[in-house]
Amino acid sequence: MADAPPRRYADGEVVDAVVVGTGAGGAPVLARLAAAGLHVVALEAGRRWDPARDFATDEREQAKLFWTDERLSAGGDPVPLGNNNSGNGVGGSTLHFTAYTPRAQADDFRLRAEFGVGEDWPLGYDDLEPYYDELEAFLGVSGPPDYPWGPPRRAAYPLAPLPANGAARLMARGCDAFGIRTAPAPNAALSAPYFRDGVGWRAACTNRGFCQAGCSVGAKASTDVTFVPLAERHGAEVRPGCFVTGFERDGAGRVTGVVYVAGGPDGGVERRQRCRAVFLAAGAVETPRLLLLHGLANSSGQVGRHFMAHTGLQLWARFAEDVRPYKGIPGALISEDTHRPPDADFAGGYLLQSIGVMPVTYASQLARGRGLWGDALREHMRGYNHTAGINILGECLPHAGNCVELSAELDARGLPKPRVTFTNGENERRLTAHAERVMRAVWDAAGARDVWAFARNAHLIGTCRMGRDGAAAVVDADGRSFDVPNLYISDNSTFPSALAVNPALTIMALALRTADRFLERARRGEG
Amino acid sequence: MSTTPVPHPHDVTEPPVYPRGTVRALLDTDHVTPATRAALRARLADDPGAAAPRALDADAYAVLRAACARLVPQPDRGTPDGDPPVDVAAMIDARLADGPGDGWRYAVLPADAEAYRRGLAALDAHARATFGAPFAALDGAARDAALGAAQRGAVGDDPLGVPGWAGGPAARWFEELLAEACECYYSHPLAQEEIGYAGMADVPAWRALGLDVVDPREPRPVEPRPLGAAARG
């Protein structure tokens, strides 16, 4: 394909689609539609970063990658937002995702059928499998030659695993003692240089351990170095610094344009981009917030409801060995032996992963989770280089009371700040207790001392669930709104259940499927 | 891979002590990228206590300084031949003045600057009511007792008109204060030298990724300690 300058569309021009957000949900849609020859514009609230120039290996400096518009966190277990979740910039939260890319397993999509609780998806593993295959090859996922869990794979991971760091070796040692199988984790970070058409060469991971605060070498497959350049090669326009505030609609209720503020909250200019369809990919807080602001696509009453956040208990420990937790891919080792534990007293399951950690993040968690201060704090932190962690990522059921709402407080733009309410239910508490027993046994066997648990929930999921019935869901299996036929949602807000895996790969798979279904409909001449 | 637990070569009792100057020396090398060097140099150059507070008034700032001195005590710094203390309170005040925030807050708390004003006032009022003196005038043990009360959520409904702080909000405010103090302190190159962190020196790729192995540019403990086997460079 010949290099061409990215297209620039005028606001008055009617483009085929506007995509709101350029993270894991938006960028794949943008690239897919552009590759099909459609005229597409992405509106991205954040700026465009130059990782080599702009990204420091410094946690405080990199706070700029996080969504800093204030959100209120409420409920019995208020979820930390900010650096725990949404991203700020072209690439969205893939700028700071850990690159962990396990596939969901087939039974993840059938929780209600299996356990009688939670929710089933209106699609299954077979629908996503071709997209998982495609994504792993396109992103350059590093992983083991024989992944032990899930359905048989049609292709091996394209790259060898990333090297095992200290935490991975310690977790493997502890798991071996109990017969818990482990494997190098699939990570969307390159263990060798990698070439893809439309993207070019990307460099190999340098083991700098900084995935959660921005990859400065382009080894991590954040969308800013994968789907966004691919989309631009195909003529898509990415417009950074554009915060979407509303929609224009015709008499039939179809979206005819997207209203946005360009240039930031102070001194920004309101503009409109006319379009034939819109894809919301702003994440499980901003997507429902935008719909709630305008009372849009909510005849089901489900917008903002059933917010979920994975159970993410971390078990930190001190070891005699020199670990240096700042080196290597943070999540280097995985076990899915706990996907459906035989002795479970809860629905669903969880995966185990080893975790490295940067010092500011560790200290902050120590403060919040253990309340250490004074001499005890400095003494504990002097053992940082001997610290390793294990983390779970576990099922979270959709509870009606957990939600995203508009608060009475206004932000700098004069829009209501979102309030996120979350409380773990009985199932989450039982799952977490089970996981803590397993992880303590693993760490004891590995020779751990001073083990402490940090309870947390992570990933923002749900709030615009997909389903078969427009009375009970916001979008159908194609991501298409039941109420507004040319409005689509492509992000983790559409997940009807949380899945016991990290969401990024599945968000991207759903995004590609949503784009393909949209294109099929367009080819059939349906609006 | 072993199938049985591996016994400790040593007992884990003493955390290691690392030499001074390690991060500062690395900043002059090509192991650090220009963006990383700029961020860390700017933090090192900040002059502790040089500027008046901008977000907090003088009274609140005095309470904040006195609290930070107990949350992250630095008796080893500020001596004539030593390093200056990391000015945690100044970093917090600067963040409150310049923003942005961290993207969220507990719904039970007001906006960050207001939460700090109310929390610090409540802490001071608690000190006056309990110890008969302003918080900043208390000795270390009394300040620790007051901070401990805040951590337990026991500071509140005080005589100076800062109602509604008993219970959850006071404990949540203390958690926010402590987390921010920790984040400020451990983002500082001097604190990173203290704990032997060298993650900022990430060029070229790290090669020593196993246990008890380090790359040549990583700091090793000053003296042999009973924690960990000898690091190989």
mmCIF file of C-alpha atoms in Angstrom, chain A residues 22-23 44-69 71 81-98 208 210-217 220 222 224, chain B residues 100-103:
data_model
loop_
_atom_site.group_PDB
_atom_site.id
_atom_site.type_symbol
_atom_site.label_atom_id
_atom_site.label_comp_id
_atom_site.label_asym_id
_atom_site.label_seq_id
_atom_site.Cartn_x
_atom_site.Cartn_y
_atom_site.Cartn_z
ATOM 1 C CA THR A 22 -9.202 5.308 20.323
ATOM 2 C CA GLY A 23 -8.525 2.590 22.931
ATOM 3 C CA GLU A 44 -10.206 11.334 21.008
ATOM 4 C CA ALA A 45 -10.424 13.381 24.203
ATOM 5 C CA GLY A 46 -6.728 13.041 24.981
ATOM 6 C CA ARG A 47 -3.666 14.178 23.091
ATOM 7 C CA ARG A 48 -1.376 12.277 20.778
ATOM 8 C CA TRP A 49 1.815 11.168 22.518
ATOM 9 C CA ASP A 50 5.230 10.491 21.054
ATOM 10 C CA PRO A 51 6.296 7.663 23.391
ATOM 11 C CA ALA A 52 10.030 7.890 22.683
ATOM 12 C CA ARG A 53 10.075 11.597 23.426
ATOM 13 C CA ASP A 54 7.231 12.047 25.909
ATOM 14 C CA PHE A 55 7.287 8.941 28.107
ATOM 15 C CA ALA A 56 9.607 9.018 31.086
ATOM 16 C CA THR A 57 10.409 5.946 33.147
ATOM 17 C CA ASP A 58 8.939 7.721 36.118
ATOM 18 C CA GLU A 59 5.590 6.957 37.658
ATOM 19 C CA ARG A 60 4.814 10.495 38.791
ATOM 20 C CA GLU A 61 5.586 12.019 35.412
ATOM 21 C CA GLN A 62 3.495 9.354 33.668
ATOM 22 C CA ALA A 63 0.380 10.224 35.668
ATOM 23 C CA LYS A 64 -0.394 12.243 32.538
ATOM 24 C CA LEU A 65 -1.494 9.007 30.841
ATOM 25 C CA PHE A 66 -4.465 8.568 33.130
ATOM 26 C CA TRP A 67 -7.946 9.976 32.857
ATOM 27 C CA THR A 68 -7.796 12.851 35.354
ATOM 28 C CA ASP A 69 -11.285 14.326 34.993
ATOM 29 C CA ARG A 71 -14.976 10.827 39.110
ATOM 30 C CA LEU A 81 -10.278 5.072 39.335
ATOM 31 C CA GLY A 82 -7.587 7.243 37.718
ATOM 32 C CA ASN A 83 -4.458 5.150 37.331
ATOM 33 C CA ASN A 84 -6.413 1.957 38.013
ATOM 34 C CA ASN A 85 -8.423 2.342 34.855
ATOM 35 C CA SER A 86 -9.033 4.791 32.023
ATOM 36 C CA GLY A 87 -6.317 6.294 29.860
ATOM 37 C CA ASN A 88 -5.767 9.746 28.442
ATOM 38 C CA GLY A 89 -4.478 10.045 24.896
ATOM 39 C CA VAL A 90 -4.583 8.402 21.498
ATOM 40 C CA GLY A 91 -4.496 4.758 22.559
ATOM 41 C CA GLY A 92 -6.850 5.155 25.527
ATOM 42 C CA SER A 93 -6.260 2.776 28.394
ATOM 43 C CA THR A 94 -4.129 0.495 26.214
ATOM 44 C CA LEU A 95 -1.455 3.137 26.907
ATOM 45 C CA HIS A 96 -1.246 1.746 30.421
ATOM 46 C CA PHE A 97 -2.693 -1.765 30.212
ATOM 47 C CA THR A 98 -0.357 -4.495 31.416
ATOM 48 C CA ARG A 208 11.700 -2.266 31.574
ATOM 49 C CA PHE A 210 6.786 -0.178 32.878
ATOM 50 C CA CYS A 211 3.745 -1.381 30.882
ATOM 51 C CA GLN A 212 1.320 0.193 33.342
ATOM 52 C CA ALA A 213 2.793 3.652 32.874
ATOM 53 C CA GLY A 214 3.477 3.736 29.143
ATOM 54 C CA CYS A 215 5.731 1.769 26.794
ATOM 55 C CA SER A 216 8.429 4.100 25.439
ATOM 56 C CA VAL A 217 9.819 1.595 22.911
ATOM 57 C CA LYS A 220 3.656 -3.214 23.846
ATOM 58 C CA SER A 222 -1.117 -0.375 22.640
ATOM 59 C CA ASP A 224 -1.380 3.985 19.268
ATOM 60 C CA PRO B 100 -4.580 17.921 37.998
ATOM 61 C CA GLY B 101 -5.886 15.491 40.549
ATOM 62 C CA ASP B 102 -5.579 11.743 40.238
ATOM 63 C CA GLY B 103 -8.919 11.353 38.445
#
